[in-house]
PDB file of C-alpha atoms in Angstrom:
ATOM      1  CA  MET A  26     -33.405 179.179 -56.543  1.00  0.00           C
ATOM      2  CA  LYS A  27     -33.879 182.436 -58.405  1.00  0.00           C
ATOM      3  CA  ARG A  28     -33.321 185.452 -56.176  1.00  0.00           C
ATOM      4  CA  SER A  29     -34.921 188.748 -56.988  1.00  0.00           C
ATOM      5  CA  ASN A  30     -33.009 191.945 -57.256  1.00  0.00           C
ATOM      6  CA  LEU A  31     -34.100 195.247 -55.733  1.00  0.00           C
ATOM      7  CA  THR A  32     -33.493 198.313 -57.941  1.00  0.00           C
ATOM      8  CA  ARG A  33     -33.993 202.088 -57.780  1.00  0.00           C
ATOM      9  CA  LYS A  34     -37.339 201.538 -59.467  1.00  0.00           C
ATOM     10  CA  ASP A  35     -38.582 199.315 -56.628  1.00  0.00           C
ATOM     11  CA  LEU A  36     -37.430 201.868 -54.061  1.00  0.00           C
ATOM     12  CA  ALA A  37     -39.247 204.659 -55.937  1.00  0.00           C
ATOM     13  CA  LYS A  38     -42.394 202.551 -56.120  1.00  0.00           C
ATOM     14  CA  THR A  39     -42.390 202.069 -52.345  1.00  0.00           C
ATOM     15  CA  ILE A  40     -41.805 205.820 -51.735  1.00  0.00           C
ATOM     16  CA  ASN A  41     -44.740 206.514 -54.055  1.00  0.00           C
ATOM     17  CA  GLU A  42     -47.052 203.993 -52.377  1.00  0.00           C
ATOM     18  CA  LYS A  43     -46.087 204.515 -48.751  1.00  0.00           C
ATOM     19  CA  LEU A  44     -45.438 208.251 -48.621  1.00  0.00           C
ATOM     20  CA  GLY A  45     -47.674 209.495 -51.424  1.00  0.00           C
ATOM     21  CA  PHE A  46     -45.061 211.281 -53.560  1.00  0.00           C
ATOM     22  CA  SER A  47     -45.771 211.189 -57.299  1.00  0.00           C
ATOM     23  CA  GLN A  48     -43.942 208.470 -59.192  1.00  0.00           C
ATOM     24  CA  ARG A  49     -41.715 211.089 -60.752  1.00  0.00           C
ATOM     25  CA  SER A  50     -40.753 212.823 -57.490  1.00  0.00           C
ATOM     26  CA  ALA A  51     -40.282 209.445 -55.821  1.00  0.00           C
ATOM     27  CA  GLY A  52     -37.741 208.554 -58.504  1.00  0.00           C
ATOM     28  CA  GLU A  53     -35.956 211.879 -58.068  1.00  0.00           C
ATOM     29  CA  LEU A  54     -35.877 211.446 -54.290  1.00  0.00           C
ATOM     30  CA  VAL A  55     -34.302 208.005 -54.545  1.00  0.00           C
ATOM     31  CA  ASP A  56     -31.680 209.423 -56.918  1.00  0.00           C
ATOM     32  CA  GLN A  57     -31.020 212.318 -54.527  1.00  0.00           C
ATOM     33  CA  VAL A  58     -30.402 209.971 -51.594  1.00  0.00           C
ATOM     34  CA  PHE A  59     -27.775 207.963 -53.481  1.00  0.00           C
ATOM     35  CA  THR A  60     -26.262 211.060 -55.113  1.00  0.00           C
ATOM     36  CA  THR A  61     -25.763 212.574 -51.655  1.00  0.00           C
ATOM     37  CA  MET A  62     -24.140 209.382 -50.415  1.00  0.00           C
ATOM     38  CA  LYS A  63     -21.910 209.259 -53.479  1.00  0.00           C
ATOM     39  CA  GLN A  64     -20.824 212.885 -53.089  1.00  0.00           C
ATOM     40  CA  THR A  65     -20.011 212.300 -49.436  1.00  0.00           C
ATOM     41  CA  LEU A  66     -17.814 209.331 -50.302  1.00  0.00           C
ATOM     42  CA  LEU A  67     -16.146 211.323 -53.088  1.00  0.00           C
ATOM     43  CA  LYS A  68     -15.091 213.832 -50.417  1.00  0.00           C
ATOM     44  CA  GLU A  69     -13.514 210.806 -48.709  1.00  0.00           C
ATOM     45  CA  GLU A  70     -15.900 211.183 -45.816  1.00  0.00           C
ATOM     46  CA  SER A  71     -17.445 208.034 -44.353  1.00  0.00           C
ATOM     47  CA  ILE A  72     -21.172 207.510 -43.839  1.00  0.00           C
ATOM     48  CA  LYS A  73     -22.469 205.747 -40.763  1.00  0.00           C
ATOM     49  CA  LEU A  74     -26.053 204.534 -40.964  1.00  0.00           C
ATOM     50  CA  VAL A  75     -26.715 202.917 -37.609  1.00  0.00           C
ATOM     51  CA  GLN A  76     -29.330 200.326 -38.665  1.00  0.00           C
ATOM     52  CA  PHE A  77     -27.641 199.545 -41.963  1.00  0.00           C
ATOM     53  CA  GLY A  78     -23.869 199.842 -41.875  1.00  0.00           C
ATOM     54  CA  THR A  79     -20.872 202.056 -42.543  1.00  0.00           C
ATOM     55  CA  PHE A  80     -19.496 203.121 -45.908  1.00  0.00           C
ATOM     56  CA  GLY A  81     -15.946 204.403 -46.015  1.00  0.00           C
ATOM     57  CA  VAL A  82     -13.108 205.182 -48.384  1.00  0.00           C
ATOM     58  CA  ARG A  83      -9.809 203.415 -47.852  1.00  0.00           C
ATOM     59  CA  GLN A  84      -6.477 204.380 -49.369  1.00  0.00           C
ATOM     60  CA  LYS A  85      -4.462 201.530 -50.753  1.00  0.00           C
ATOM     61  CA  SER A  86      -0.796 202.126 -51.369  1.00  0.00           C
ATOM     62  CA  ALA A  87       0.960 201.074 -54.556  1.00  0.00           C
ATOM     63  CA  ARG A  88       2.106 197.456 -54.665  1.00  0.00           C
ATOM     64  CA  ILE A  89       3.751 195.035 -57.023  1.00  0.00           C
ATOM     65  CA  GLY A  90       1.253 192.701 -58.643  1.00  0.00           C
ATOM     66  CA  ARG A  91       1.245 190.202 -61.435  1.00  0.00           C
ATOM     67  CA  ASN A  92      -0.863 189.891 -64.515  1.00  0.00           C
ATOM     68  CA  PRO A  93      -2.398 186.473 -63.860  1.00  0.00           C
ATOM     69  CA  ARG A  94      -2.588 185.707 -67.567  1.00  0.00           C
ATOM     70  CA  THR A  95       0.949 186.593 -68.644  1.00  0.00           C
ATOM     71  CA  GLY A  96       2.736 186.288 -65.305  1.00  0.00           C
ATOM     72  CA  GLU A  97       4.286 189.664 -65.968  1.00  0.00           C
ATOM     73  CA  THR A  98       5.061 191.729 -62.845  1.00  0.00           C
ATOM     74  CA  MET A  99       3.851 195.282 -62.773  1.00  0.00           C
ATOM     75  CA  GLU A 100       3.214 198.021 -60.285  1.00  0.00           C
ATOM     76  CA  ILE A 101      -0.377 198.493 -59.209  1.00  0.00           C
ATOM     77  CA  SER A 102      -0.752 202.196 -58.537  1.00  0.00           C
ATOM     78  CA  ALA A 103      -1.990 203.644 -55.253  1.00  0.00           C
ATOM     79  CA  ARG A 104      -5.754 203.885 -55.243  1.00  0.00           C
ATOM     80  CA  SER A 105      -8.803 204.552 -53.123  1.00  0.00           C
ATOM     81  CA  MET A 106     -11.590 202.097 -52.665  1.00  0.00           C
ATOM     82  CA  VAL A 107     -15.043 202.218 -51.169  1.00  0.00           C
ATOM     83  CA  THR A 108     -15.656 199.829 -48.300  1.00  0.00           C
ATOM     84  CA  PHE A 109     -18.821 198.729 -46.538  1.00  0.00           C
ATOM     85  CA  LYS A 110     -19.277 197.068 -43.192  1.00  0.00           C
ATOM     86  CA  ALA A 111     -22.740 195.829 -42.320  1.00  0.00           C
ATOM     87  CA  SER A 112     -24.070 196.842 -38.904  1.00  0.00           C
ATOM     88  CA  LYS A 113     -24.764 194.312 -36.165  1.00  0.00           C
ATOM     89  CA  HIS A 114     -28.470 194.993 -36.624  1.00  0.00           C
ATOM     90  CA  LEU A 115     -28.351 194.145 -40.340  1.00  0.00           C
ATOM     91  CA  ARG A 116     -26.232 191.028 -39.786  1.00  0.00           C
ATOM     92  CA  ALA A 117     -28.623 189.844 -37.085  1.00  0.00           C
ATOM     93  CA  LYS A 118     -31.650 190.390 -39.337  1.00  0.00           C
ATOM     94  CA  ILE A 119     -30.065 188.465 -42.206  1.00  0.00           C
ATOM     95  CA  ASN A 120     -29.336 185.496 -39.954  1.00  0.00           C
ATOM     96  CA  LYS A 121     -32.695 185.367 -38.236  1.00  0.00           C
TER      97      LYS A 121
ATOM     98  CA  MET B  29     -21.385 211.711 -41.591  1.00  0.00           C
ATOM     99  CA  ASN B  30     -24.299 209.973 -39.938  1.00  0.00           C
ATOM    100  CA  LYS B  31     -27.926 209.554 -40.940  1.00  0.00           C
ATOM    101  CA  SER B  32     -29.079 212.953 -39.664  1.00  0.00           C
ATOM    102  CA  GLY B  33     -26.312 214.655 -41.638  1.00  0.00           C
ATOM    103  CA  LEU B  34     -27.429 212.803 -44.743  1.00  0.00           C
ATOM    104  CA  ILE B  35     -31.075 213.757 -44.136  1.00  0.00           C
ATOM    105  CA  GLU B  36     -30.122 217.433 -43.700  1.00  0.00           C
ATOM    106  CA  ILE B  37     -28.418 217.534 -47.099  1.00  0.00           C
ATOM    107  CA  ILE B  38     -31.319 215.701 -48.765  1.00  0.00           C
ATOM    108  CA  SER B  39     -33.761 218.136 -47.184  1.00  0.00           C
ATOM    109  CA  ARG B  40     -31.728 221.127 -48.409  1.00  0.00           C
ATOM    110  CA  GLU B  41     -31.294 219.765 -51.936  1.00  0.00           C
ATOM    111  CA  THR B  42     -34.920 218.733 -52.394  1.00  0.00           C
ATOM    112  CA  LYS B  43     -36.450 221.626 -50.414  1.00  0.00           C
ATOM    113  CA  LEU B  44     -38.468 219.084 -48.443  1.00  0.00           C
ATOM    114  CA  PRO B  45     -39.060 219.534 -44.707  1.00  0.00           C
ATOM    115  CA  LEU B  46     -36.648 217.512 -42.555  1.00  0.00           C
ATOM    116  CA  ARG B  47     -39.481 215.260 -41.412  1.00  0.00           C
ATOM    117  CA  GLU B  48     -40.248 214.219 -44.995  1.00  0.00           C
ATOM    118  CA  ALA B  49     -36.605 213.863 -46.026  1.00  0.00           C
ATOM    119  CA  SER B  50     -36.231 211.641 -42.983  1.00  0.00           C
ATOM    120  CA  ALA B  51     -39.268 209.520 -43.926  1.00  0.00           C
ATOM    121  CA  VAL B  52     -37.852 209.052 -47.447  1.00  0.00           C
ATOM    122  CA  THR B  53     -34.415 208.036 -46.155  1.00  0.00           C
ATOM    123  CA  ASN B  54     -35.842 205.623 -43.593  1.00  0.00           C
ATOM    124  CA  THR B  55     -38.238 204.050 -46.087  1.00  0.00           C
ATOM    125  CA  ILE B  56     -35.323 203.382 -48.447  1.00  0.00           C
ATOM    126  CA  LEU B  57     -33.088 201.927 -45.736  1.00  0.00           C
ATOM    127  CA  ASP B  58     -35.894 199.776 -44.288  1.00  0.00           C
ATOM    128  CA  LEU B  59     -36.680 198.298 -47.689  1.00  0.00           C
ATOM    129  CA  MET B  60     -32.989 197.629 -48.317  1.00  0.00           C
ATOM    130  CA  ILE B  61     -32.708 195.868 -44.940  1.00  0.00           C
ATOM    131  CA  ASP B  62     -35.848 193.767 -45.559  1.00  0.00           C
ATOM    132  CA  THR B  63     -34.554 192.818 -49.013  1.00  0.00           C
ATOM    133  CA  LEU B  64     -31.217 191.590 -47.665  1.00  0.00           C
ATOM    134  CA  ALA B  65     -32.960 189.877 -44.733  1.00  0.00           C
ATOM    135  CA  LYS B  66     -34.899 187.782 -47.270  1.00  0.00           C
ATOM    136  CA  GLY B  67     -31.594 186.873 -48.910  1.00  0.00           C
ATOM    137  CA  ASP B  68     -32.337 188.930 -52.027  1.00  0.00           C
ATOM    138  CA  SER B  69     -29.833 191.283 -53.635  1.00  0.00           C
ATOM    139  CA  ILE B  70     -29.899 195.008 -54.374  1.00  0.00           C
ATOM    140  CA  GLU B  71     -28.545 196.669 -57.508  1.00  0.00           C
ATOM    141  CA  LEU B  72     -28.195 200.456 -57.612  1.00  0.00           C
ATOM    142  CA  ARG B  73     -26.718 201.612 -60.910  1.00  0.00           C
ATOM    143  CA  GLY B  74     -23.911 204.091 -60.451  1.00  0.00           C
ATOM    144  CA  PHE B  75     -23.634 203.319 -56.745  1.00  0.00           C
ATOM    145  CA  GLY B  76     -23.139 199.614 -56.192  1.00  0.00           C
ATOM    146  CA  SER B  77     -24.776 196.319 -55.389  1.00  0.00           C
ATOM    147  CA  PHE B  78     -25.372 194.266 -52.286  1.00  0.00           C
ATOM    148  CA  ILE B  79     -25.538 190.499 -52.140  1.00  0.00           C
ATOM    149  CA  VAL B  80     -25.928 188.017 -49.316  1.00  0.00           C
ATOM    150  CA  LYS B  81     -23.440 185.154 -49.258  1.00  0.00           C
ATOM    151  CA  GLU B  82     -24.293 181.952 -47.439  1.00  0.00           C
ATOM    152  CA  TYR B  83     -21.651 180.058 -45.551  1.00  0.00           C
ATOM    153  CA  LYS B  84     -22.025 176.431 -44.494  1.00  0.00           C
ATOM    154  CA  SER B  85     -20.886 175.316 -41.103  1.00  0.00           C
ATOM    155  CA  TYR B  86     -17.108 174.867 -40.928  1.00  0.00           C
ATOM    156  CA  GLN B  87     -14.382 174.118 -38.422  1.00  0.00           C
ATOM    157  CA  GLY B  88     -12.626 177.201 -37.231  1.00  0.00           C
ATOM    158  CA  ARG B  89     -10.227 178.062 -34.492  1.00  0.00           C
ATOM    159  CA  ASN B  90     -10.373 180.476 -31.665  1.00  0.00           C
ATOM    160  CA  PRO B  91      -7.421 182.668 -32.671  1.00  0.00           C
ATOM    161  CA  LYS B  92      -6.582 183.384 -29.060  1.00  0.00           C
ATOM    162  CA  THR B  93      -6.600 179.863 -27.615  1.00  0.00           C
ATOM    163  CA  GLY B  94      -6.126 177.789 -30.784  1.00  0.00           C
ATOM    164  CA  GLN B  95      -9.090 175.654 -29.761  1.00  0.00           C
ATOM    165  CA  ILE B  96     -10.993 174.043 -32.655  1.00  0.00           C
ATOM    166  CA  ILE B  97     -14.626 175.083 -32.772  1.00  0.00           C
ATOM    167  CA  GLU B  98     -17.557 174.390 -35.072  1.00  0.00           C
ATOM    168  CA  VAL B  99     -18.622 177.636 -36.748  1.00  0.00           C
ATOM    169  CA  PRO B 100     -22.398 177.548 -37.350  1.00  0.00           C
ATOM    170  CA  PRO B 101     -23.764 178.274 -40.859  1.00  0.00           C
ATOM    171  CA  LYS B 102     -24.195 182.002 -41.452  1.00  0.00           C
ATOM    172  CA  LYS B 103     -25.109 184.603 -44.035  1.00  0.00           C
ATOM    173  CA  LEU B 104     -23.161 187.794 -44.574  1.00  0.00           C
ATOM    174  CA  PRO B 105     -23.984 190.831 -46.713  1.00  0.00           C
ATOM    175  CA  PHE B 106     -21.398 192.121 -49.173  1.00  0.00           C
ATOM    176  CA  PHE B 107     -21.196 195.413 -51.036  1.00  0.00           C
ATOM    177  CA  LYS B 108     -19.627 195.709 -54.448  1.00  0.00           C
ATOM    178  CA  VAL B 109     -18.949 199.287 -55.460  1.00  0.00           C
ATOM    179  CA  GLY B 110     -20.412 200.302 -58.823  1.00  0.00           C
ATOM    180  CA  LYS B 111     -18.189 201.088 -61.781  1.00  0.00           C
ATOM    181  CA  GLU B 112     -18.958 204.795 -61.879  1.00  0.00           C
ATOM    182  CA  LEU B 113     -18.326 205.377 -58.158  1.00  0.00           C
ATOM    183  CA  LYS B 114     -15.239 203.172 -58.209  1.00  0.00           C
ATOM    184  CA  GLU B 115     -13.727 205.217 -61.032  1.00  0.00           C
ATOM    185  CA  ARG B 116     -14.705 208.597 -59.618  1.00  0.00           C
ATOM    186  CA  VAL B 117     -13.361 207.878 -56.162  1.00  0.00           C
ATOM    187  CA  ASN B 118      -9.978 207.328 -57.829  1.00  0.00           C
ATOM    188  CA  SER B 119      -9.774 210.448 -59.913  1.00  0.00           C
TER     189      SER B 119
END
């Protein structure tokens, strides 16, 4: 079954229709929301959205890995990664 | 940071009253929740994407007692960080 895919454009359309902002401002507002979330994560600060879930940044230390193609061992450098844990509310809604 | 902190920054950046910044944020989150609840995915360029994975029923174990139990089928949402954010968080 083909699943549809929600994009920024769909979010802007809903902001425009439901809240009456112009299409252009609706688009800018959607961008602002995700820019703010991005900047927060870039400061390595987590974001807790009670109904939705928690975004965080986790530090991973360097480790020895292998190139799966060549079998060569190499060091994978220490890095940060963004994590997301869905809230109970969201998980319950998905399974309803 | 929680949702009110996020709304405060959005309100400051957009010069919208808190009430409106809050309506915008909630409308976005509600639509994202409804989308995932239907099993659909979300793709936000530069930020990341969300998909719902379906799991069939399987036999699992209670890690504490070792007892074998039947885990019912379930769906779980996953987030994949976008390329741009993934790279920037590392630099």
